[in-house]
Structure formats: structure tokens, C-alpha cells
PDB file of C-alpha atoms in Angstrom:
ATOM      1  CA  MET Y 253    -180.334 -55.726  25.556  1.00 93.00           C
ATOM      2  CA  ARG Y 254    -178.621 -57.090  22.460  1.00 96.00           C
ATOM      3  CA  ALA Y 255    -174.934 -57.935  22.796  1.00 97.00           C
ATOM      4  CA  LEU Y 256    -172.114 -59.204  20.605  1.00 97.00           C
ATOM      5  CA  LEU Y 257    -169.653 -61.522  22.323  1.00 97.00           C
ATOM      6  CA  VAL Y 258    -166.189 -61.655  20.751  1.00 97.00           C
ATOM      7  CA  VAL Y 259    -164.415 -64.844  21.806  1.00 95.00           C
ATOM      8  CA  ASN Y 260    -160.694 -65.415  21.355  1.00 94.00           C
ATOM      9  CA  PRO Y 261    -160.317 -69.225  21.215  1.00 92.00           C
ATOM     10  CA  ALA Y 262    -156.591 -68.890  21.933  1.00 87.00           C
ATOM     11  CA  ALA Y 263    -157.170 -67.119  25.265  1.00 84.00           C
ATOM     12  CA  THR Y 264    -154.571 -68.659  27.537  1.00 81.00           C
ATOM     13  CA  THR Y 265    -156.527 -69.005  30.775  1.00 85.00           C
ATOM     14  CA  THR Y 266    -159.910 -70.291  29.592  1.00 87.00           C
ATOM     15  CA  SER Y 267    -160.834 -73.693  28.214  1.00 89.00           C
ATOM     16  CA  ALA Y 268    -163.499 -74.444  25.617  1.00 89.00           C
ATOM     17  CA  ARG Y 269    -165.741 -75.802  28.376  1.00 91.00           C
ATOM     18  CA  THR Y 270    -165.311 -72.664  30.483  1.00 91.00           C
ATOM     19  CA  ARG Y 271    -166.090 -70.459  27.513  1.00 91.00           C
ATOM     20  CA  ASP Y 272    -169.291 -72.435  26.861  1.00 92.00           C
ATOM     21  CA  VAL Y 273    -170.376 -71.924  30.485  1.00 93.00           C
ATOM     22  CA  LEU Y 274    -169.698 -68.188  30.254  1.00 94.00           C
ATOM     23  CA  ILE Y 275    -171.618 -67.887  26.990  1.00 93.00           C
ATOM     24  CA  HIS Y 276    -174.647 -69.610  28.508  1.00 94.00           C
ATOM     25  CA  ALA Y 277    -174.487 -67.373  31.585  1.00 95.00           C
ATOM     26  CA  LEU Y 278    -174.380 -64.215  29.483  1.00 95.00           C
ATOM     27  CA  ALA Y 279    -177.081 -65.464  27.109  1.00 95.00           C
ATOM     28  CA  SER Y 280    -179.428 -65.964  30.035  1.00 93.00           C
ATOM     29  CA  GLU Y 281    -179.458 -62.203  30.670  1.00 92.00           C
ATOM     30  CA  MET Y 282    -179.406 -60.742  27.137  1.00 95.00           C
ATOM     31  CA  LYS Y 283    -179.914 -61.461  23.480  1.00 96.00           C
ATOM     32  CA  LEU Y 284    -176.424 -62.669  22.678  1.00 97.00           C
ATOM     33  CA  GLU Y 285    -174.572 -63.383  19.453  1.00 96.00           C
ATOM     34  CA  ALA Y 286    -171.226 -65.091  20.015  1.00 96.00           C
ATOM     35  CA  VAL Y 287    -168.499 -64.947  17.358  1.00 97.00           C
ATOM     36  CA  THR Y 288    -165.149 -66.730  17.632  1.00 96.00           C
ATOM     37  CA  THR Y 289    -162.206 -64.852  16.146  1.00 97.00           C
ATOM     38  CA  GLU Y 290    -160.465 -66.597  13.254  1.00 96.00           C
ATOM     39  CA  TYR Y 291    -157.555 -64.328  12.355  1.00 95.00           C
ATOM     40  CA  ARG Y 292    -155.445 -61.451  13.655  1.00 93.00           C
ATOM     41  CA  GLY Y 293    -157.547 -58.313  13.409  1.00 96.00           C
ATOM     42  CA  HIS Y 294    -160.871 -60.186  13.400  1.00 98.00           C
ATOM     43  CA  ALA Y 295    -161.863 -58.704  16.773  1.00 98.00           C
ATOM     44  CA  ARG Y 296    -161.205 -55.225  15.365  1.00 98.00           C
ATOM     45  CA  ASP Y 297    -163.451 -55.973  12.391  1.00 98.00           C
ATOM     46  CA  LEU Y 298    -166.198 -57.201  14.734  1.00 98.00           C
ATOM     47  CA  GLY Y 299    -165.875 -54.070  16.857  1.00 98.00           C
ATOM     48  CA  ARG Y 300    -166.255 -51.930  13.774  1.00 98.00           C
ATOM     49  CA  GLN Y 301    -169.364 -53.869  12.725  1.00 97.00           C
ATOM     50  CA  ALA Y 302    -170.840 -53.334  16.182  1.00 97.00           C
ATOM     51  CA  ALA Y 303    -170.155 -49.598  15.966  1.00 98.00           C
ATOM     52  CA  GLN Y 304    -171.929 -49.430  12.613  1.00 97.00           C
ATOM     53  CA  SER Y 305    -174.881 -51.523  13.771  1.00 95.00           C
ATOM     54  CA  GLU Y 306    -178.139 -49.871  14.755  1.00 90.00           C
ATOM     55  CA  ASP Y 307    -179.207 -52.450  17.316  1.00 94.00           C
ATOM     56  CA  ILE Y 308    -176.147 -53.662  19.276  1.00 97.00           C
ATOM     57  CA  ASP Y 309    -176.077 -52.170  22.764  1.00 97.00           C
ATOM     58  CA  LEU Y 310    -173.027 -53.926  24.152  1.00 98.00           C
ATOM     59  CA  ILE Y 311    -169.904 -55.693  22.918  1.00 98.00           C
ATOM     60  CA  VAL Y 312    -168.263 -58.198  25.258  1.00 97.00           C
ATOM     61  CA  ALA Y 313    -164.606 -59.119  24.758  1.00 97.00           C
ATOM     62  CA  LEU Y 314    -163.643 -62.570  26.071  1.00 96.00           C
ATOM     63  CA  GLY Y 315    -159.882 -62.753  25.837  1.00 95.00           C
ATOM     64  CA  GLY Y 316    -156.700 -60.999  26.853  1.00 94.00           C
ATOM     65  CA  ASP Y 317    -155.551 -57.411  26.483  1.00 95.00           C
ATOM     66  CA  GLY Y 318    -154.802 -57.926  22.777  1.00 94.00           C
ATOM     67  CA  THR Y 319    -158.403 -58.931  22.080  1.00 96.00           C
ATOM     68  CA  VAL Y 320    -159.689 -55.934  24.056  1.00 98.00           C
ATOM     69  CA  ASN Y 321    -157.370 -53.595  22.140  1.00 98.00           C
ATOM     70  CA  GLU Y 322    -158.645 -54.869  18.794  1.00 98.00           C
ATOM     71  CA  VAL Y 323    -162.285 -54.525  19.843  1.00 98.00           C
ATOM     72  CA  VAL Y 324    -161.690 -50.968  21.076  1.00 98.00           C
ATOM     73  CA  ASN Y 325    -159.944 -49.965  17.849  1.00 98.00           C
ATOM     74  CA  GLY Y 326    -162.871 -51.334  15.888  1.00 98.00           C
ATOM     75  CA  LEU Y 327    -165.458 -49.581  18.054  1.00 98.00           C
ATOM     76  CA  LEU Y 328    -163.650 -46.240  17.799  1.00 98.00           C
ATOM     77  CA  HIS Y 329    -162.636 -46.447  14.137  1.00 97.00           C
ATOM     78  CA  ALA Y 330    -164.611 -43.252  13.418  1.00 97.00           C
ATOM     79  CA  GLY Y 331    -163.780 -41.587  16.736  1.00 97.00           C
ATOM     80  CA  PRO Y 332    -165.203 -41.704  20.259  1.00 98.00           C
ATOM     81  CA  ASP Y 333    -168.909 -41.177  20.899  1.00 97.00           C
ATOM     82  CA  PRO Y 334    -169.746 -42.885  24.203  1.00 97.00           C
ATOM     83  CA  ASP Y 335    -173.381 -41.753  24.178  1.00 94.00           C
ATOM     84  CA  ARG Y 336    -174.043 -43.387  20.799  1.00 96.00           C
ATOM     85  CA  LEU Y 337    -171.635 -46.304  20.497  1.00 98.00           C
ATOM     86  CA  PRO Y 338    -172.163 -49.682  22.175  1.00 98.00           C
ATOM     87  CA  GLY Y 339    -170.703 -50.080  25.632  1.00 98.00           C
ATOM     88  CA  LEU Y 340    -167.791 -52.445  26.304  1.00 98.00           C
ATOM     89  CA  ALA Y 341    -167.618 -55.292  28.796  1.00 98.00           C
ATOM     90  CA  VAL Y 342    -164.511 -57.402  29.354  1.00 97.00           C
ATOM     91  CA  VAL Y 343    -164.227 -61.018  30.490  1.00 96.00           C
ATOM     92  CA  PRO Y 344    -160.507 -61.608  31.191  1.00 96.00           C
ATOM     93  CA  GLY Y 345    -159.049 -64.624  29.434  1.00 93.00           C
ATOM     94  CA  GLY Y 346    -155.394 -63.701  28.891  1.00 90.00           C
ATOM     95  CA  SER Y 347    -152.279 -64.199  30.961  1.00 85.00           C
ATOM     96  CA  THR Y 348    -152.193 -60.698  32.475  1.00 88.00           C
ATOM     97  CA  ASN Y 349    -155.495 -58.845  31.794  1.00 94.00           C
ATOM     98  CA  VAL Y 350    -154.225 -55.416  32.826  1.00 96.00           C
ATOM     99  CA  PHE Y 351    -157.201 -53.445  31.468  1.00 97.00           C
ATOM    100  CA  ALA Y 352    -159.838 -55.627  33.130  1.00 97.00           C
ATOM    101  CA  ARG Y 353    -158.024 -55.625  36.457  1.00 96.00           C
ATOM    102  CA  ALA Y 354    -157.472 -51.856  36.299  1.00 96.00           C
ATOM    103  CA  LEU Y 355    -161.258 -51.520  35.982  1.00 96.00           C
ATOM    104  CA  GLY Y 356    -161.592 -53.480  39.210  1.00 95.00           C
ATOM    105  CA  LEU Y 357    -162.794 -56.761  37.704  1.00 96.00           C
ATOM    106  CA  PRO Y 358    -161.721 -60.122  39.151  1.00 95.00           C
ATOM    107  CA  ASN Y 359    -158.930 -61.830  37.206  1.00 94.00           C
ATOM    108  CA  ASP Y 360    -160.908 -65.086  37.055  1.00 94.00           C
ATOM    109  CA  ALA Y 361    -163.180 -65.300  33.996  1.00 94.00           C
ATOM    110  CA  VAL Y 362    -166.094 -66.923  35.831  1.00 94.00           C
ATOM    111  CA  GLU Y 363    -165.996 -64.454  38.724  1.00 96.00           C
ATOM    112  CA  ALA Y 364    -165.635 -61.531  36.278  1.00 96.00           C
ATOM    113  CA  THR Y 365    -168.699 -62.735  34.354  1.00 96.00           C
ATOM    114  CA  GLY Y 366    -170.702 -62.755  37.574  1.00 96.00           C
ATOM    115  CA  ALA Y 367    -169.498 -59.232  38.394  1.00 96.00           C
ATOM    116  CA  LEU Y 368    -170.448 -58.009  34.916  1.00 96.00           C
ATOM    117  CA  LEU Y 369    -173.926 -59.510  35.139  1.00 96.00           C
ATOM    118  CA  ASP Y 370    -174.399 -57.762  38.494  1.00 96.00           C
ATOM    119  CA  ALA Y 371    -173.197 -54.497  36.953  1.00 97.00           C
ATOM    120  CA  LEU Y 372    -175.654 -54.831  34.062  1.00 95.00           C
ATOM    121  CA  ARG Y 373    -178.567 -55.531  36.415  1.00 95.00           C
ATOM    122  CA  GLU Y 374    -177.635 -52.511  38.531  1.00 96.00           C
ATOM    123  CA  GLY Y 375    -176.787 -50.246  35.570  1.00 95.00           C
ATOM    124  CA  ARG Y 376    -173.195 -49.679  36.681  1.00 97.00           C
ATOM    125  CA  GLU Y 377    -170.935 -48.136  34.040  1.00 97.00           C
ATOM    126  CA  ARG Y 378    -168.252 -45.486  33.654  1.00 97.00           C
ATOM    127  CA  THR Y 379    -166.732 -43.541  30.797  1.00 98.00           C
ATOM    128  CA  VAL Y 380    -162.940 -43.827  30.627  1.00 98.00           C
ATOM    129  CA  GLY Y 381    -160.230 -41.950  28.808  1.00 98.00           C
ATOM    130  CA  LEU Y 382    -157.904 -43.689  26.350  1.00 98.00           C
ATOM    131  CA  GLY Y 383    -154.625 -43.061  24.606  1.00 98.00           C
ATOM    132  CA  LEU Y 384    -154.395 -42.414  20.870  1.00 98.00           C
ATOM    133  CA  THR Y 385    -151.222 -42.630  18.790  1.00 98.00           C
ATOM    134  CA  SER Y 386    -150.641 -41.236  15.330  1.00 97.00           C
ATOM    135  CA  GLY Y 387    -147.821 -40.670  12.879  1.00 96.00           C
ATOM    136  CA  THR Y 388    -145.988 -37.399  13.459  1.00 96.00           C
ATOM    137  CA  PRO Y 389    -146.325 -34.897  10.569  1.00 95.00           C
ATOM    138  CA  GLY Y 390    -143.074 -34.200   8.762  1.00 95.00           C
ATOM    139  CA  THR Y 391    -141.440 -37.497   9.778  1.00 95.00           C
ATOM    140  CA  ASP Y 392    -140.938 -40.846   8.077  1.00 94.00           C
ATOM    141  CA  ASP Y 393    -143.775 -42.235  10.205  1.00 96.00           C
ATOM    142  CA  GLU Y 394    -146.394 -39.586   9.390  1.00 96.00           C
ATOM    143  CA  SER Y 395    -148.443 -42.032   7.272  1.00 96.00           C
ATOM    144  CA  VAL Y 396    -148.728 -44.651  10.051  1.00 96.00           C
ATOM    145  CA  PRO Y 397    -152.439 -45.140  10.885  1.00 96.00           C
ATOM    146  CA  SER Y 398    -153.773 -43.883  14.203  1.00 97.00           C
ATOM    147  CA  ARG Y 399    -154.306 -46.485  16.912  1.00 98.00           C
ATOM    148  CA  TRP Y 400    -155.972 -46.501  20.329  1.00 98.00           C
ATOM    149  CA  PHE Y 401    -154.546 -48.105  23.458  1.00 98.00           C
ATOM    150  CA  THR Y 402    -156.345 -48.799  26.711  1.00 98.00           C
ATOM    151  CA  PHE Y 403    -153.681 -48.937  29.415  1.00 97.00           C
ATOM    152  CA  ASN Y 404    -150.097 -48.468  28.196  1.00 96.00           C
ATOM    153  CA  ALA Y 405    -147.636 -48.029  25.362  1.00 97.00           C
ATOM    154  CA  GLY Y 406    -143.876 -47.994  25.215  1.00 94.00           C
ATOM    155  CA  LEU Y 407    -141.036 -47.034  22.912  1.00 93.00           C
ATOM    156  CA  GLY Y 408    -137.701 -48.741  23.432  1.00 85.00           C
ATOM    157  CA  PHE Y 409    -136.710 -51.395  25.950  1.00 79.00           C
ATOM    158  CA  ASP Y 410    -140.114 -52.642  27.117  1.00 78.00           C
ATOM    159  CA  ALA Y 411    -141.386 -52.868  23.528  1.00 83.00           C
ATOM    160  CA  GLY Y 412    -138.316 -54.921  22.661  1.00 78.00           C
ATOM    161  CA  VAL Y 413    -139.236 -57.353  25.435  1.00 76.00           C
ATOM    162  CA  VAL Y 414    -142.790 -57.616  24.068  1.00 75.00           C
ATOM    163  CA  GLY Y 415    -141.398 -58.373  20.610  1.00 72.00           C
ATOM    164  CA  ARG Y 416    -139.184 -61.137  21.969  1.00 75.00           C
ATOM    165  CA  VAL Y 417    -142.118 -62.670  23.852  1.00 70.00           C
ATOM    166  CA  GLU Y 418    -144.240 -62.639  20.685  1.00 68.00           C
ATOM    167  CA  GLN Y 419    -141.471 -64.441  18.785  1.00 71.00           C
ATOM    168  CA  GLN Y 420    -141.359 -67.127  21.485  1.00 72.00           C
ATOM    169  CA  ARG Y 421    -145.142 -67.533  21.400  1.00 65.00           C
ATOM    170  CA  GLU Y 422    -145.087 -67.916  17.621  1.00 70.00           C
ATOM    171  CA  GLN Y 423    -142.692 -70.824  18.181  1.00 72.00           C
ATOM    172  CA  GLY Y 424    -145.262 -72.510  20.407  1.00 73.00           C
ATOM    173  CA  ARG Y 425    -144.154 -71.421  23.874  1.00 74.00           C
ATOM    174  CA  LYS Y 426    -146.842 -70.452  26.377  1.00 71.00           C
ATOM    175  CA  SER Y 427    -147.114 -66.876  27.617  1.00 63.00           C
ATOM    176  CA  THR Y 428    -145.959 -67.150  31.221  1.00 66.00           C
ATOM    177  CA  HIS Y 429    -144.408 -64.704  33.644  1.00 63.00           C
ATOM    178  CA  ALA Y 430    -141.202 -66.752  33.573  1.00 69.00           C
ATOM    179  CA  LEU Y 431    -141.072 -66.298  29.795  1.00 67.00           C
ATOM    180  CA  TYR Y 432    -141.301 -62.516  30.228  1.00 66.00           C
ATOM    181  CA  VAL Y 433    -138.526 -62.481  32.824  1.00 71.00           C
ATOM    182  CA  ARG Y 434    -136.211 -64.446  30.524  1.00 73.00           C
ATOM    183  CA  GLN Y 435    -136.878 -62.052  27.651  1.00 68.00           C
ATOM    184  CA  VAL Y 436    -136.197 -59.048  29.879  1.00 67.00           C
ATOM    185  CA  VAL Y 437    -132.722 -60.470  30.568  1.00 68.00           C
ATOM    186  CA  ARG Y 438    -132.089 -61.195  26.882  1.00 70.00           C
ATOM    187  CA  GLN Y 439    -133.306 -57.744  25.841  1.00 70.00           C
ATOM    188  CA  PHE Y 440    -131.020 -56.127  28.401  1.00 64.00           C
ATOM    189  CA  PHE Y 441    -127.899 -57.830  27.071  1.00 65.00           C
ATOM    190  CA  GLY Y 442    -128.975 -57.138  23.482  1.00 68.00           C
ATOM    191  CA  GLU Y 443    -129.753 -53.447  24.083  1.00 62.00           C
ATOM    192  CA  HIS Y 444    -127.076 -51.393  22.310  1.00 59.00           C
ATOM    193  CA  SER Y 445    -128.146 -47.968  23.630  1.00 56.00           C
ATOM    194  CA  ARG Y 446    -128.865 -48.803  27.246  1.00 54.00           C
ATOM    195  CA  ARG Y 447    -126.296 -46.295  28.563  1.00 59.00           C
ATOM    196  CA  HIS Y 448    -127.003 -43.446  26.132  1.00 70.00           C
ATOM    197  CA  GLY Y 449    -130.619 -43.168  25.065  1.00 86.00           C
ATOM    198  CA  THR Y 450    -131.979 -41.940  21.749  1.00 92.00           C
ATOM    199  CA  VAL Y 451    -135.545 -40.936  22.754  1.00 95.00           C
ATOM    200  CA  THR Y 452    -136.780 -37.360  23.233  1.00 97.00           C
ATOM    201  CA  VAL Y 453    -140.126 -36.288  24.696  1.00 98.00           C
ATOM    202  CA  GLU Y 454    -141.452 -33.094  23.145  1.00 98.00           C
ATOM    203  CA  ARG Y 455    -144.399 -31.220  24.708  1.00 97.00           C
ATOM    204  CA  PRO Y 456    -146.030 -27.988  23.557  1.00 94.00           C
ATOM    205  CA  GLY Y 457    -144.602 -25.054  25.476  1.00 94.00           C
ATOM    206  CA  GLU Y 458    -142.134 -27.150  27.506  1.00 96.00           C
ATOM    207  CA  ASP Y 459    -138.448 -27.966  27.269  1.00 97.00           C
ATOM    208  CA  PRO Y 460    -137.797 -31.390  25.707  1.00 97.00           C
ATOM    209  CA  VAL Y 461    -136.698 -34.353  27.800  1.00 97.00           C
ATOM    210  CA  THR Y 462    -133.778 -35.942  25.960  1.00 96.00           C
ATOM    211  CA  ASP Y 463    -131.546 -39.017  25.860  1.00 93.00           C
ATOM    212  CA  LEU Y 464    -134.048 -41.558  27.196  1.00 94.00           C
ATOM    213  CA  VAL Y 465    -133.433 -45.285  26.730  1.00 90.00           C
ATOM    214  CA  VAL Y 466    -137.087 -46.120  27.258  1.00 90.00           C
ATOM    215  CA  ALA Y 467    -140.347 -44.183  27.528  1.00 95.00           C
ATOM    216  CA  ILE Y 468    -143.358 -45.934  29.093  1.00 95.00           C
ATOM    217  CA  VAL Y 469    -146.720 -44.250  28.566  1.00 98.00           C
ATOM    218  CA  SER Y 470    -149.510 -45.080  31.017  1.00 98.00           C
ATOM    219  CA  ASN Y 471    -153.224 -44.431  30.741  1.00 98.00           C
ATOM    220  CA  THR Y 472    -153.975 -46.035  34.101  1.00 98.00           C
ATOM    221  CA  SER Y 473    -152.221 -47.621  37.034  1.00 96.00           C
ATOM    222  CA  PRO Y 474    -150.846 -50.207  37.643  1.00 95.00           C
ATOM    223  CA  TRP Y 475    -148.747 -50.507  34.493  1.00 91.00           C
ATOM    224  CA  THR Y 476    -148.748 -54.315  34.535  1.00 90.00           C
ATOM    225  CA  TYR Y 477    -148.711 -57.327  36.852  1.00 89.00           C
ATOM    226  CA  LEU Y 478    -146.126 -59.939  37.703  1.00 84.00           C
ATOM    227  CA  GLY Y 479    -148.452 -62.750  38.717  1.00 82.00           C
ATOM    228  CA  ASN Y 480    -150.688 -61.132  41.319  1.00 87.00           C
ATOM    229  CA  ARG Y 481    -148.204 -58.374  42.084  1.00 90.00           C
ATOM    230  CA  PRO Y 482    -149.169 -54.997  40.578  1.00 94.00           C
ATOM    231  CA  MET Y 483    -146.332 -52.811  39.297  1.00 93.00           C
ATOM    232  CA  TYR Y 484    -146.643 -49.041  39.148  1.00 96.00           C
ATOM    233  CA  THR Y 485    -144.496 -47.042  36.729  1.00 96.00           C
ATOM    234  CA  SER Y 486    -146.775 -43.980  37.011  1.00 98.00           C
ATOM    235  CA  PRO Y 487    -148.870 -44.269  40.197  1.00 97.00           C
ATOM    236  CA  LYS Y 488    -150.883 -41.100  39.443  1.00 97.00           C
ATOM    237  CA  ALA Y 489    -152.058 -42.321  36.028  1.00 98.00           C
ATOM    238  CA  SER Y 490    -155.836 -42.546  35.776  1.00 97.00           C
ATOM    239  CA  PHE Y 491    -158.604 -43.343  33.306  1.00 98.00           C
ATOM    240  CA  ASP Y 492    -160.026 -39.918  34.262  1.00 97.00           C
ATOM    241  CA  LYS Y 493    -156.937 -37.884  33.303  1.00 97.00           C
ATOM    242  CA  GLY Y 494    -154.470 -37.494  30.445  1.00 98.00           C
ATOM    243  CA  LEU Y 495    -151.415 -39.684  29.871  1.00 98.00           C
ATOM    244  CA  ASP Y 496    -148.400 -40.212  32.137  1.00 98.00           C
ATOM    245  CA  VAL Y 497    -144.829 -40.936  31.045  1.00 98.00           C
ATOM    246  CA  LEU Y 498    -141.952 -42.629  32.829  1.00 97.00           C
ATOM    247  CA  GLY Y 499    -138.635 -42.114  31.061  1.00 96.00           C
ATOM    248  CA  LEU Y 500    -135.356 -43.791  31.979  1.00 93.00           C
ATOM    249  CA  SER Y 501    -132.085 -42.367  30.666  1.00 92.00           C
ATOM    250  CA  ARG Y 502    -129.818 -45.240  31.698  1.00 86.00           C
ATOM    251  CA  LEU Y 503    -130.144 -49.015  31.858  1.00 82.00           C
ATOM    252  CA  SER Y 504    -126.756 -50.075  33.179  1.00 82.00           C
ATOM    253  CA  THR Y 505    -126.602 -53.235  35.270  1.00 82.00           C
ATOM    254  CA  ALA Y 506    -126.798 -51.165  38.457  1.00 86.00           C
ATOM    255  CA  ALA Y 507    -129.676 -49.066  37.100  1.00 84.00           C
ATOM    256  CA  VAL Y 508    -131.668 -52.146  36.036  1.00 81.00           C
ATOM    257  CA  ALA Y 509    -131.192 -53.678  39.481  1.00 85.00           C
ATOM    258  CA  ARG Y 510    -132.288 -50.430  41.142  1.00 91.00           C
ATOM    259  CA  TYR Y 511    -135.325 -49.755  38.947  1.00 90.00           C
ATOM    260  CA  GLY Y 512    -136.296 -53.419  38.905  1.00 86.00           C
ATOM    261  CA  THR Y 513    -136.346 -53.440  42.709  1.00 92.00           C
ATOM    262  CA  GLN Y 514    -138.311 -50.188  42.749  1.00 95.00           C
ATOM    263  CA  LEU Y 515    -140.884 -51.662  40.359  1.00 91.00           C
ATOM    264  CA  LEU Y 516    -141.273 -54.810  42.442  1.00 90.00           C
ATOM    265  CA  THR Y 517    -141.808 -52.698  45.570  1.00 95.00           C
ATOM    266  CA  SER Y 518    -143.791 -49.925  43.867  1.00 96.00           C
ATOM    267  CA  SER Y 519    -147.142 -48.850  45.247  1.00 96.00           C
ATOM    268  CA  PRO Y 520    -150.047 -46.513  44.440  1.00 95.00           C
ATOM    269  CA  GLU Y 521    -148.042 -43.855  46.311  1.00 96.00           C
ATOM    270  CA  ARG Y 522    -144.603 -44.289  44.712  1.00 96.00           C
ATOM    271  CA  GLY Y 523    -143.105 -45.611  41.476  1.00 96.00           C
ATOM    272  CA  PRO Y 524    -139.531 -45.661  40.129  1.00 95.00           C
ATOM    273  CA  TYR Y 525    -137.454 -42.605  40.995  1.00 95.00           C
ATOM    274  CA  GLY Y 526    -133.873 -41.370  40.902  1.00 93.00           C
ATOM    275  CA  LYS Y 527    -131.369 -39.308  38.912  1.00 91.00           C
ATOM    276  CA  HIS Y 528    -132.026 -41.142  35.642  1.00 92.00           C
ATOM    277  CA  ALA Y 529    -135.836 -41.337  35.985  1.00 96.00           C
ATOM    278  CA  THR Y 530    -138.248 -38.701  34.642  1.00 97.00           C
ATOM    279  CA  SER Y 531    -141.961 -38.719  35.488  1.00 97.00           C
ATOM    280  CA  LEU Y 532    -144.530 -36.626  33.601  1.00 98.00           C
ATOM    281  CA  HIS Y 533    -148.184 -36.497  34.637  1.00 98.00           C
ATOM    282  CA  ASP Y 534    -151.554 -35.795  33.001  1.00 98.00           C
ATOM    283  CA  LEU Y 535    -150.383 -34.900  29.479  1.00 98.00           C
ATOM    284  CA  ASP Y 536    -152.907 -34.145  26.753  1.00 97.00           C
ATOM    285  CA  GLN Y 537    -150.416 -34.363  23.875  1.00 97.00           C
ATOM    286  CA  PHE Y 538    -146.739 -35.062  23.318  1.00 98.00           C
ATOM    287  CA  THR Y 539    -144.405 -36.694  20.821  1.00 98.00           C
ATOM    288  CA  LEU Y 540    -141.699 -39.300  21.264  1.00 98.00           C
ATOM    289  CA  HIS Y 541    -138.829 -38.959  18.794  1.00 97.00           C
ATOM    290  CA  SER Y 542    -135.899 -41.350  18.440  1.00 95.00           C
ATOM    291  CA  LYS Y 543    -132.596 -40.821  16.641  1.00 93.00           C
ATOM    292  CA  ALA Y 544    -132.739 -44.465  15.547  1.00 91.00           C
ATOM    293  CA  PRO Y 545    -135.734 -46.764  14.904  1.00 93.00           C
ATOM    294  CA  LEU Y 546    -136.969 -48.398  18.105  1.00 92.00           C
ATOM    295  CA  PRO Y 547    -139.690 -50.990  18.805  1.00 91.00           C
ATOM    296  CA  LEU Y 548    -143.138 -49.720  19.777  1.00 94.00           C
ATOM    297  CA  GLN Y 549    -145.724 -51.629  21.812  1.00 94.00           C
ATOM    298  CA  MET Y 550    -149.304 -50.824  22.744  1.00 95.00           C
ATOM    299  CA  ASP Y 551    -151.306 -52.842  25.266  1.00 95.00           C
ATOM    300  CA  GLY Y 552    -148.681 -55.566  25.020  1.00 89.00           C
ATOM    301  CA  ASP Y 553    -148.791 -55.812  21.219  1.00 91.00           C
ATOM    302  CA  HIS Y 554    -145.530 -55.289  19.294  1.00 90.00           C
ATOM    303  CA  LEU Y 555    -146.094 -52.857  16.401  1.00 93.00           C
ATOM    304  CA  GLY Y 556    -142.693 -52.743  14.734  1.00 92.00           C
ATOM    305  CA  LEU Y 557    -140.023 -50.032  14.641  1.00 93.00           C
ATOM    306  CA  ARG Y 558    -140.728 -46.298  14.806  1.00 96.00           C
ATOM    307  CA  THR Y 559    -138.698 -43.112  14.941  1.00 96.00           C
ATOM    308  CA  SER Y 560    -141.546 -40.799  15.934  1.00 97.00           C
ATOM    309  CA  VAL Y 561    -144.968 -41.258  17.562  1.00 98.00           C
ATOM    310  CA  THR Y 562    -147.452 -38.573  18.621  1.00 98.00           C
ATOM    311  CA  PHE Y 563    -149.619 -39.358  21.655  1.00 98.00           C
ATOM    312  CA  THR Y 564    -152.953 -37.825  22.638  1.00 98.00           C
ATOM    313  CA  GLY Y 565    -154.842 -38.407  25.855  1.00 98.00           C
ATOM    314  CA  VAL Y 566    -158.552 -38.520  24.963  1.00 98.00           C
ATOM    315  CA  ARG Y 567    -160.832 -38.096  27.957  1.00 97.00           C
ATOM    316  CA  ARG Y 568    -164.273 -39.717  28.079  1.00 97.00           C
ATOM    317  CA  ALA Y 569    -163.587 -41.902  25.060  1.00 98.00           C
ATOM    318  CA  LEU Y 570    -165.282 -45.218  25.892  1.00 98.00           C
ATOM    319  CA  ARG Y 571    -168.238 -46.399  27.974  1.00 98.00           C
ATOM    320  CA  VAL Y 572    -167.431 -49.560  29.973  1.00 98.00           C
ATOM    321  CA  ILE Y 573    -169.529 -51.819  32.181  1.00 97.00           C
ATOM    322  CA  VAL Y 574    -168.042 -52.141  35.663  1.00 95.00           C
TER     323      VAL Y 574
END
């Protein structure tokens, strides 16, 4: 087997020495080429090169969810073809690693490498569905390029939090769970439309869901982790189904306290609920519209402001080693 290893040197939970050990372990089982990313978007370019190559069987992403997202967007630049394209393996190296953990991999990079090597020896793999976003025809955002996401996306409040975290990281602060909690508080007090939302969910053949403050789109469950605690916004979401949506129509102080508690105590059986919560399950296509530009995030990456985004759940999009 010939594999391309994409290494993010800025991965927050692996050291240079650890990465060297992992590279040697992987190279002992396959013909391995390791490339260290040098700029934003480099992992996407490497994924695209792997997709166009005739002799790469596997691409391994060593990094966090952002690195995985770039690799996936490169691999699928011409569309999904799991029988032809290289498979994907993930070695978690970020602060949260939602995609890797949702696949059942250990959160420790060394343990995950061992699990992946076992999976390769035993031929264990699965084909998972992904989410795809695109600009909505007839709107100001119709020319926005399509983009894949692996586990979640959000329009509104949660994307604003992601943007604030990215600003802090650009100033040299480490990505920690405490940093996220602080930015949640700051986003709450800076949210102008937290009582009267501007987001509408439109689905073919269904009545629209209106006046949402935030819409969180899940491709799997859990939605994210707070340390080792999984949080479930859409417990039924699955890599084998379409997309799920949790919409909240109010973020008053009382509502934030209620939904925050529900998230912290959520489980595979129950997520946030109540008068101002809307849950939609297994959607193949829908559009989020906003009366005013709102921040958009995908897989924890802030993508700027949007007024309209069309989502498609693409089943059997990517072959992964598990």
C-alpha cells in the first residue's frame, strides 16, 4: 500500500518527537510519503493531488478537524467516488478531534495510530456520508464555492463563537476548552438578535421554520466535546443518514442556562428540547436563509458572513479506515 501522510505541524496535542514516532510506525507498514503543511489550504491541495494520483491508496491526516476538513475537500474536489478515490485515515492531533472520535478512534494520537494499523491489517473500513454546502441560486451568495464538511456546520451563534476563538488563536492564545467557554459568554452578550432570530429553514415540500437565532447542522453525533464530555445537539444524527438540524429561536439568559444545562447532560437518547427548540432529522436537502448576514462555520472553521446556504446530505461519500 502506498500512502500520503499530511502532517499539520501546528497540531495542538502532538509534539515534533511524537509526530516522528508516528511517522516511523506508519512507514513500517506501508510505503509512506510524509508532507508537512506550510500554509492554510495546503492540506486541501495535497488531498486534491492524492485524488488525481494513480498510485496513492490512502491519505492519512495527522492533525485536528481543520486539517481533516481540508484533506476531505481536496479528495472530493471533483465529487465523491469511494470505490476509486484513496481512502482516508485520521490520526487526531487537535484540541477536540470530533470527526476521529465520532468514528470510534481513541483521542490519543499514539493509541489511534495503533488502532489504524490494526484496521489496515484486518481490512476494516466503512463508507460514510458527508455534508455539502453551496451558494443558493438567486441570492447574493450563489457564487460561493461548494464545500464539504465531515461532522457539523452552523449559522449564527455557534459560528460567532468559532470566529471569536480564531481571533484569539491568531493573537497567540492556545485553543483550550476554557477559551471556548469565555468566547461563548462574550458572544452571548454581543449577540444583537438573541431574542428574535433571523434564520429560516426551507425544505422542499415542507413549511418553513422561521425566526431562529441559531441553526446547528449535524452529520453525526455527538456534535462536539467539552474535554471528555460528549455533547449531543442531534442524538439521531448518523454518518449513514442525511443531515440533522437543531434550531433555537431564543437565546435569552434563561434560555441559554436551560439549553446549556441540557447540552451538558445530553445523551445518545436525548438532546436539547423545549418550546424554542426545533429538531429536524435525516434531511437530504434544505436551505438556511437569514434576513441579515450571519457567521457560518463548518467543522469548527469560521467561513465569514452569509445570508443563504444550501445544504445537501450526501450518503456514501468517503471511504474511511476504522
